[in-house]
PDB file of C-alpha atoms in Angstrom:
ATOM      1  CA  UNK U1225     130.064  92.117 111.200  1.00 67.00           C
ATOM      2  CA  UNK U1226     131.489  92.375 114.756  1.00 73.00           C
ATOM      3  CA  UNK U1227     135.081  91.759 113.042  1.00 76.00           C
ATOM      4  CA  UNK U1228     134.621  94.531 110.689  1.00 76.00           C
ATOM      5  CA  UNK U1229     133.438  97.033 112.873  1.00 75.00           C
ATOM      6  CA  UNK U1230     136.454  96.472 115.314  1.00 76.00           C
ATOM      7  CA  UNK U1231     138.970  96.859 112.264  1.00 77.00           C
ATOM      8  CA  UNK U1232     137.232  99.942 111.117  1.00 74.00           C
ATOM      9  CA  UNK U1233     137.726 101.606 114.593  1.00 76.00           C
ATOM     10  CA  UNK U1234     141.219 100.325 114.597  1.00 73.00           C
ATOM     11  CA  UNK U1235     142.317 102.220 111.411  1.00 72.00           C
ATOM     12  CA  UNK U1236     140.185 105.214 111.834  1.00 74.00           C
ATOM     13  CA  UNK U1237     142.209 105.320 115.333  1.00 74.00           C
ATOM     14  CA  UNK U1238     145.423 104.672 113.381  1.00 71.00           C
ATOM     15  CA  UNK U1239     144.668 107.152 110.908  1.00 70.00           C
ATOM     16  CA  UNK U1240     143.798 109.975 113.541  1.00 72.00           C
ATOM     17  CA  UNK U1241     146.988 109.470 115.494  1.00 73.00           C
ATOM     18  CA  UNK U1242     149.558 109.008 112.767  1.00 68.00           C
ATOM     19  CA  UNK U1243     148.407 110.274 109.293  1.00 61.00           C
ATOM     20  CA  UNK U1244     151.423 109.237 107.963  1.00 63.00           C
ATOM     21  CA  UNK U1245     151.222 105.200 108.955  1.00 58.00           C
ATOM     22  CA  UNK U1246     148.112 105.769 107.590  1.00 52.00           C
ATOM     23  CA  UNK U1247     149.092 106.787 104.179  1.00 56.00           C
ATOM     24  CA  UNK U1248     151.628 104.126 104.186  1.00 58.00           C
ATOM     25  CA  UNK U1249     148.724 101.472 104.717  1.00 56.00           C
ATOM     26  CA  UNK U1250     146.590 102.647 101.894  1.00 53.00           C
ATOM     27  CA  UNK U1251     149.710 102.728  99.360  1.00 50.00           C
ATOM     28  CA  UNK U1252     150.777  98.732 100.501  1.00 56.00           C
ATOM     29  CA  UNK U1253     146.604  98.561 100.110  1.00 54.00           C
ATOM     30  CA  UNK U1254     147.205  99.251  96.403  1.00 50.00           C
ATOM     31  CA  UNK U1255     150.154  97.248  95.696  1.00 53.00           C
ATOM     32  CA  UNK U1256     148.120  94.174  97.013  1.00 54.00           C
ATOM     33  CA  UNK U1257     145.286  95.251  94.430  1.00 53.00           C
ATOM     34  CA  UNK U1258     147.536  95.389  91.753  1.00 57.00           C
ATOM     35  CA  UNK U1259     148.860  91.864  92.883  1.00 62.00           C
ATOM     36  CA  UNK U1260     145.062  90.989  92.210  1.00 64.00           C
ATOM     37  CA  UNK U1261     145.085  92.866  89.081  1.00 69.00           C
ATOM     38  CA  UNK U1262     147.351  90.026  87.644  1.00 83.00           C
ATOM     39  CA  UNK U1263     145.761  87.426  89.158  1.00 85.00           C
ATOM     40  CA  UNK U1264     142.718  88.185  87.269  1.00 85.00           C
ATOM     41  CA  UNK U1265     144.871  88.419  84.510  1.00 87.00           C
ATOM     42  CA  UNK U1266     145.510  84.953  84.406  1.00 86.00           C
ATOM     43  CA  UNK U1267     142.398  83.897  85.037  1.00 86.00           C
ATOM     44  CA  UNK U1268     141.355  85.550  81.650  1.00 87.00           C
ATOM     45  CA  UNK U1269     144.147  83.998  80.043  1.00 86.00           C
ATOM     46  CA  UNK U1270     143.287  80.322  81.711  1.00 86.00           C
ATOM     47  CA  UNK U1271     139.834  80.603  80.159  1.00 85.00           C
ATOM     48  CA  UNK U1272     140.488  81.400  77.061  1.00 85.00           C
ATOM     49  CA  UNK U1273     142.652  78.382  76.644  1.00 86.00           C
ATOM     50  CA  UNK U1274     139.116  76.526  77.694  1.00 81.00           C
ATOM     51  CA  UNK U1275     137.186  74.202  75.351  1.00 79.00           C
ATOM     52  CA  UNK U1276     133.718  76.266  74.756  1.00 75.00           C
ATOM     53  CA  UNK U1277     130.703  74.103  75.197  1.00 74.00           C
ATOM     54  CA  UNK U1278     129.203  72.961  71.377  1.00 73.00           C
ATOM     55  CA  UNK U1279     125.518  74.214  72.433  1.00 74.00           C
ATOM     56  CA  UNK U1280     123.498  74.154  69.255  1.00 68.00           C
ATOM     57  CA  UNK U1281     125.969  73.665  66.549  1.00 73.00           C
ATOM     58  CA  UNK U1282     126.596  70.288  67.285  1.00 78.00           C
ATOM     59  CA  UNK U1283     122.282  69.389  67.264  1.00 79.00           C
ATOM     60  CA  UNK U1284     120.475  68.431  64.619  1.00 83.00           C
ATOM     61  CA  UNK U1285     117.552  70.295  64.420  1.00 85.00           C
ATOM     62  CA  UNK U1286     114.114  68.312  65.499  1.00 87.00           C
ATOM     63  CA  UNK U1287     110.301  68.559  65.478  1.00 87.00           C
ATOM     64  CA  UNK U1288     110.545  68.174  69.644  1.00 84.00           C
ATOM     65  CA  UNK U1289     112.432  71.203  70.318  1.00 88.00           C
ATOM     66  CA  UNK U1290     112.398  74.240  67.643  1.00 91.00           C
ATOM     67  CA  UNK U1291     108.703  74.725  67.923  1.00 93.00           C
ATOM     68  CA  UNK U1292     109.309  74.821  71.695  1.00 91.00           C
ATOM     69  CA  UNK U1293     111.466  77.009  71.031  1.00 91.00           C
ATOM     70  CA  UNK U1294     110.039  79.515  68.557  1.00 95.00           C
ATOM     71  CA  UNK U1295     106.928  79.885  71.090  1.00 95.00           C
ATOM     72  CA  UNK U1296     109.221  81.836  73.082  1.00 95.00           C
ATOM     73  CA  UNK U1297     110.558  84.124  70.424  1.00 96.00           C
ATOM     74  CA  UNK U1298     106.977  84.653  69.044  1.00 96.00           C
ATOM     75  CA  UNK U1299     105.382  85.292  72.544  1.00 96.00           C
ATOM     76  CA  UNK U1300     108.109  87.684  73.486  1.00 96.00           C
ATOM     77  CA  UNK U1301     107.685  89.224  70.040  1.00 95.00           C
ATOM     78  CA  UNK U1302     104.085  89.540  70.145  1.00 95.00           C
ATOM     79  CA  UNK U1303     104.347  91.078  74.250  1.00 96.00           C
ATOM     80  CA  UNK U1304     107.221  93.500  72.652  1.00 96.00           C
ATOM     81  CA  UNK U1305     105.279  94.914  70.184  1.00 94.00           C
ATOM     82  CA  UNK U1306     101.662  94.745  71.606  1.00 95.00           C
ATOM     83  CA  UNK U1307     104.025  96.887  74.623  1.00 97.00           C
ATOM     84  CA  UNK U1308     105.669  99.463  72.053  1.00 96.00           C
ATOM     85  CA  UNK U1309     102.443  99.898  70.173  1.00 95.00           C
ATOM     86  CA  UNK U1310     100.418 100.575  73.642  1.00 95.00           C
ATOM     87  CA  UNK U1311     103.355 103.266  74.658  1.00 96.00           C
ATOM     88  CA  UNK U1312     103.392 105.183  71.225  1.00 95.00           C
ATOM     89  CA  UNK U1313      99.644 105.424  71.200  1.00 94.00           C
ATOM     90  CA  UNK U1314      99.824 106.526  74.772  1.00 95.00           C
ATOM     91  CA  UNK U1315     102.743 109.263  74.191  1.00 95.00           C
ATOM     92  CA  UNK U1316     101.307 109.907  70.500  1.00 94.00           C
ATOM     93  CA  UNK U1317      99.553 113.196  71.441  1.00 93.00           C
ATOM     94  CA  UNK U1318     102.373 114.804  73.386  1.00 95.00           C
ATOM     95  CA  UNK U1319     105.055 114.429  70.450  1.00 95.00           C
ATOM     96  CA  UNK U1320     102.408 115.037  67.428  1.00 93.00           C
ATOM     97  CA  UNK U1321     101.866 111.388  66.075  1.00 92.00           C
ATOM     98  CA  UNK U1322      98.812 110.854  64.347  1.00 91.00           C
ATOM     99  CA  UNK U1323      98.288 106.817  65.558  1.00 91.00           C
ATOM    100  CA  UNK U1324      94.290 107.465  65.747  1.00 90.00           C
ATOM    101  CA  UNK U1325      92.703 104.950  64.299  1.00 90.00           C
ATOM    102  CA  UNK U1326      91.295 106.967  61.443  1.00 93.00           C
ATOM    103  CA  UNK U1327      95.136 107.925  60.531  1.00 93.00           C
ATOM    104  CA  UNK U1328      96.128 104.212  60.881  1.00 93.00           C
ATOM    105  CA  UNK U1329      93.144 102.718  58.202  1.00 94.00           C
ATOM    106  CA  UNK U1330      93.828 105.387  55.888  1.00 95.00           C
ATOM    107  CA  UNK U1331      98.180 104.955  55.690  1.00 94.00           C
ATOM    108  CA  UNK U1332      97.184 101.135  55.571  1.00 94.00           C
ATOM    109  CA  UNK U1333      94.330 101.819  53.067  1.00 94.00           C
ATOM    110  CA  UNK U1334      97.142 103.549  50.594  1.00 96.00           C
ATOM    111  CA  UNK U1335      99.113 100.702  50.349  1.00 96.00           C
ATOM    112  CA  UNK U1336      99.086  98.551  47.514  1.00 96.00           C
ATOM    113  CA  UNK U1337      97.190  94.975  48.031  1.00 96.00           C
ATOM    114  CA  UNK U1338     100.149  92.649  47.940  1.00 96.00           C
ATOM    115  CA  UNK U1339     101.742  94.911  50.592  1.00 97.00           C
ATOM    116  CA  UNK U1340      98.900  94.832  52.902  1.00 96.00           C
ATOM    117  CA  UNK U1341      98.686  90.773  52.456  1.00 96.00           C
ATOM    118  CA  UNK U1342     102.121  91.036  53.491  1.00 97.00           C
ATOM    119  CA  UNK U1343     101.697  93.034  56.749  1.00 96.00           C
ATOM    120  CA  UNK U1344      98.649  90.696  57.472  1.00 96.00           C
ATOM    121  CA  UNK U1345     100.412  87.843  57.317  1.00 97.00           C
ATOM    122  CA  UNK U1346     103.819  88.966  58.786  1.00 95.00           C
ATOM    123  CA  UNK U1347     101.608  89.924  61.936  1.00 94.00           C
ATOM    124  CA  UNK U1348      99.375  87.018  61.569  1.00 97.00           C
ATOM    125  CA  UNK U1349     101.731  84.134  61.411  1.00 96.00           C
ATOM    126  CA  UNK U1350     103.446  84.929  64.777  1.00 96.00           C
ATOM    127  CA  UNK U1351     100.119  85.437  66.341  1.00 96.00           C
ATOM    128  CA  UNK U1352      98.210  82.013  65.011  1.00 97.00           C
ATOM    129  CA  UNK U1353     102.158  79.906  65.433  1.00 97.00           C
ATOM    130  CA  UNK U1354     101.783  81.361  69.649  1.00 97.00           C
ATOM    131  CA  UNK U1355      98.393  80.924  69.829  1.00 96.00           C
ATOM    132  CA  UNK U1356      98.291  76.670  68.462  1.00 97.00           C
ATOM    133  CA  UNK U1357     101.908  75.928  70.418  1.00 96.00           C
ATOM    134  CA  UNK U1358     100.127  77.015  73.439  1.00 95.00           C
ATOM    135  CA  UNK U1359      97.216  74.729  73.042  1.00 95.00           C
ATOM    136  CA  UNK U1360      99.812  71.733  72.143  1.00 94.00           C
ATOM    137  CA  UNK U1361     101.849  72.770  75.111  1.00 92.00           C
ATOM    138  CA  UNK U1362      98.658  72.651  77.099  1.00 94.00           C
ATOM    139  CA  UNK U1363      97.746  68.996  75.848  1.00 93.00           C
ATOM    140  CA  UNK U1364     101.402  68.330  77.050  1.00 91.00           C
ATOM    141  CA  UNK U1365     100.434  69.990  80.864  1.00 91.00           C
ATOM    142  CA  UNK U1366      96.979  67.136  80.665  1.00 93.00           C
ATOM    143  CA  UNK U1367      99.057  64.405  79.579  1.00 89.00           C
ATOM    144  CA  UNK U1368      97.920  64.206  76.527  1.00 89.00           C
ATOM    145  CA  UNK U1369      99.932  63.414  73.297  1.00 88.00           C
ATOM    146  CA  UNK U1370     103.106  63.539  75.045  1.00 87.00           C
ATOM    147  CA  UNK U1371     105.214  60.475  73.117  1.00 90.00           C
ATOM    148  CA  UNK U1372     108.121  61.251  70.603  1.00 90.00           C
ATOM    149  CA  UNK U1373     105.804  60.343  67.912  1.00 93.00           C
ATOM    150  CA  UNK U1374     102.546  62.394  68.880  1.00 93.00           C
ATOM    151  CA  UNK U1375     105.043  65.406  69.626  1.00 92.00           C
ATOM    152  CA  UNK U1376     106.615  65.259  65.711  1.00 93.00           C
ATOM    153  CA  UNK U1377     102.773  64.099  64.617  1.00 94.00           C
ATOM    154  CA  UNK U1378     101.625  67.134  66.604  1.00 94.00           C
ATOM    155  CA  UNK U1379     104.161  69.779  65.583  1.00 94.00           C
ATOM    156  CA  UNK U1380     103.340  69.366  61.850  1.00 95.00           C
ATOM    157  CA  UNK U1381      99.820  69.888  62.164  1.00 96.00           C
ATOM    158  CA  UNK U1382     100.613  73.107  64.485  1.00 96.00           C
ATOM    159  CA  UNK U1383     102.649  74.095  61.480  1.00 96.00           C
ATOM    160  CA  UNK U1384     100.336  73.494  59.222  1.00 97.00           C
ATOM    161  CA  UNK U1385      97.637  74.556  60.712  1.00 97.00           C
ATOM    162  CA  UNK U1386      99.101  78.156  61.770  1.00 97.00           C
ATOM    163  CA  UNK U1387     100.004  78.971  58.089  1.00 97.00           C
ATOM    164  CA  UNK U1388      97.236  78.189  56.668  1.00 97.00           C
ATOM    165  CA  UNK U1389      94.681  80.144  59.271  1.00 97.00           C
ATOM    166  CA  UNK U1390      97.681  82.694  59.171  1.00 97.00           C
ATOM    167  CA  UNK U1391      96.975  82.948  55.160  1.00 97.00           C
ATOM    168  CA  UNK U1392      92.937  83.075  55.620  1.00 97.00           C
ATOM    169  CA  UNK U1393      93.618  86.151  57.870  1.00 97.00           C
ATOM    170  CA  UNK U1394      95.705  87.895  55.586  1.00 96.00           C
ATOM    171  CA  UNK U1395      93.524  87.365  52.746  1.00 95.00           C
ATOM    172  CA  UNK U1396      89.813  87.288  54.111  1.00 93.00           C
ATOM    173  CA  UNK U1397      90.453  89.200  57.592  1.00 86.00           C
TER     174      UNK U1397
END
């Protein structure tokens, strides 16, 4: 800090006594950052001549980790929308919307059943997939079924047990 201070004072001293040195300096200033300029350029060129890592094309995909996985997408889904939803209803009456609830039941009242089935259940599966990965990721916090087999065992009956309360809401709910 010291160090920069004192060559600070130095130029600004420089620059007050001979504005022409000083003009000099900045222009030898800019020839250095164009010598940078190409070093960067090579830089770009060295990594493109890289190998790229394989990440997930090289994986088969397994029981262990796309659940995991997918419980991140769904939670930030659900958060993004439950976020979007809360700000249009909030802003609603200052641009006109009509997102009462009166307005909502009656746009989803007019559409036809296999439609509304289909909104259920594309808002429904998300929700029930979140809500049983959490509860087998909080098994795995206990202790609890945490071998390779109990994880695969595990993640079908999540599966299977999110579509099917994911179809019960969309068709008794």
């Amino acid at each position: 800090m010291l160090a920069q201070r004192a060559t600070q004072q130095s130029l600004r001293r420089l620059a007050a006594s001979n504005p022409s040195m000083a003009s000099q300096m900045v222009f030898k200033s800019l020839a250095v950052g164009s010598s940078m300029q190409t070093r960067y350029e090579i830089l770009v060129a060295q990594r493109k001549n890289r190998p790229t890592s394989p990440h997930l094309t090289i994986y088969k995909p397994q029981m262990t980790w796309i659940p995991s996985a997918l419980n991140r997408v769904t939670g930030s889904v659900l958060s993004g929308g439950f976020y979007v939803f809360g700000a249009a209803y909030l802003v609603s009456p200052l641009f006109g919307w009509h997102l009462d609830s009166a307005s909502m039941a009656a746009a989803f009242g007019s559409l036809p059943v296999a439609a509304k089935v289909a909104a259920k259940f594309a808002v429904a599966l998300p929700f029930t997939f979140h809500s049983f990965n959490g509860l087998r990721h909080l098994s795995w916090d206990l202790g609890k079924t945490f071998s390779n087999q109990a994880v695969i065992r595990t993640g079908y009956v999540m599966l299977g047990v999110s579509t099917v309360s994911a179809f019960w809401l969309a068709l008794f709910a």
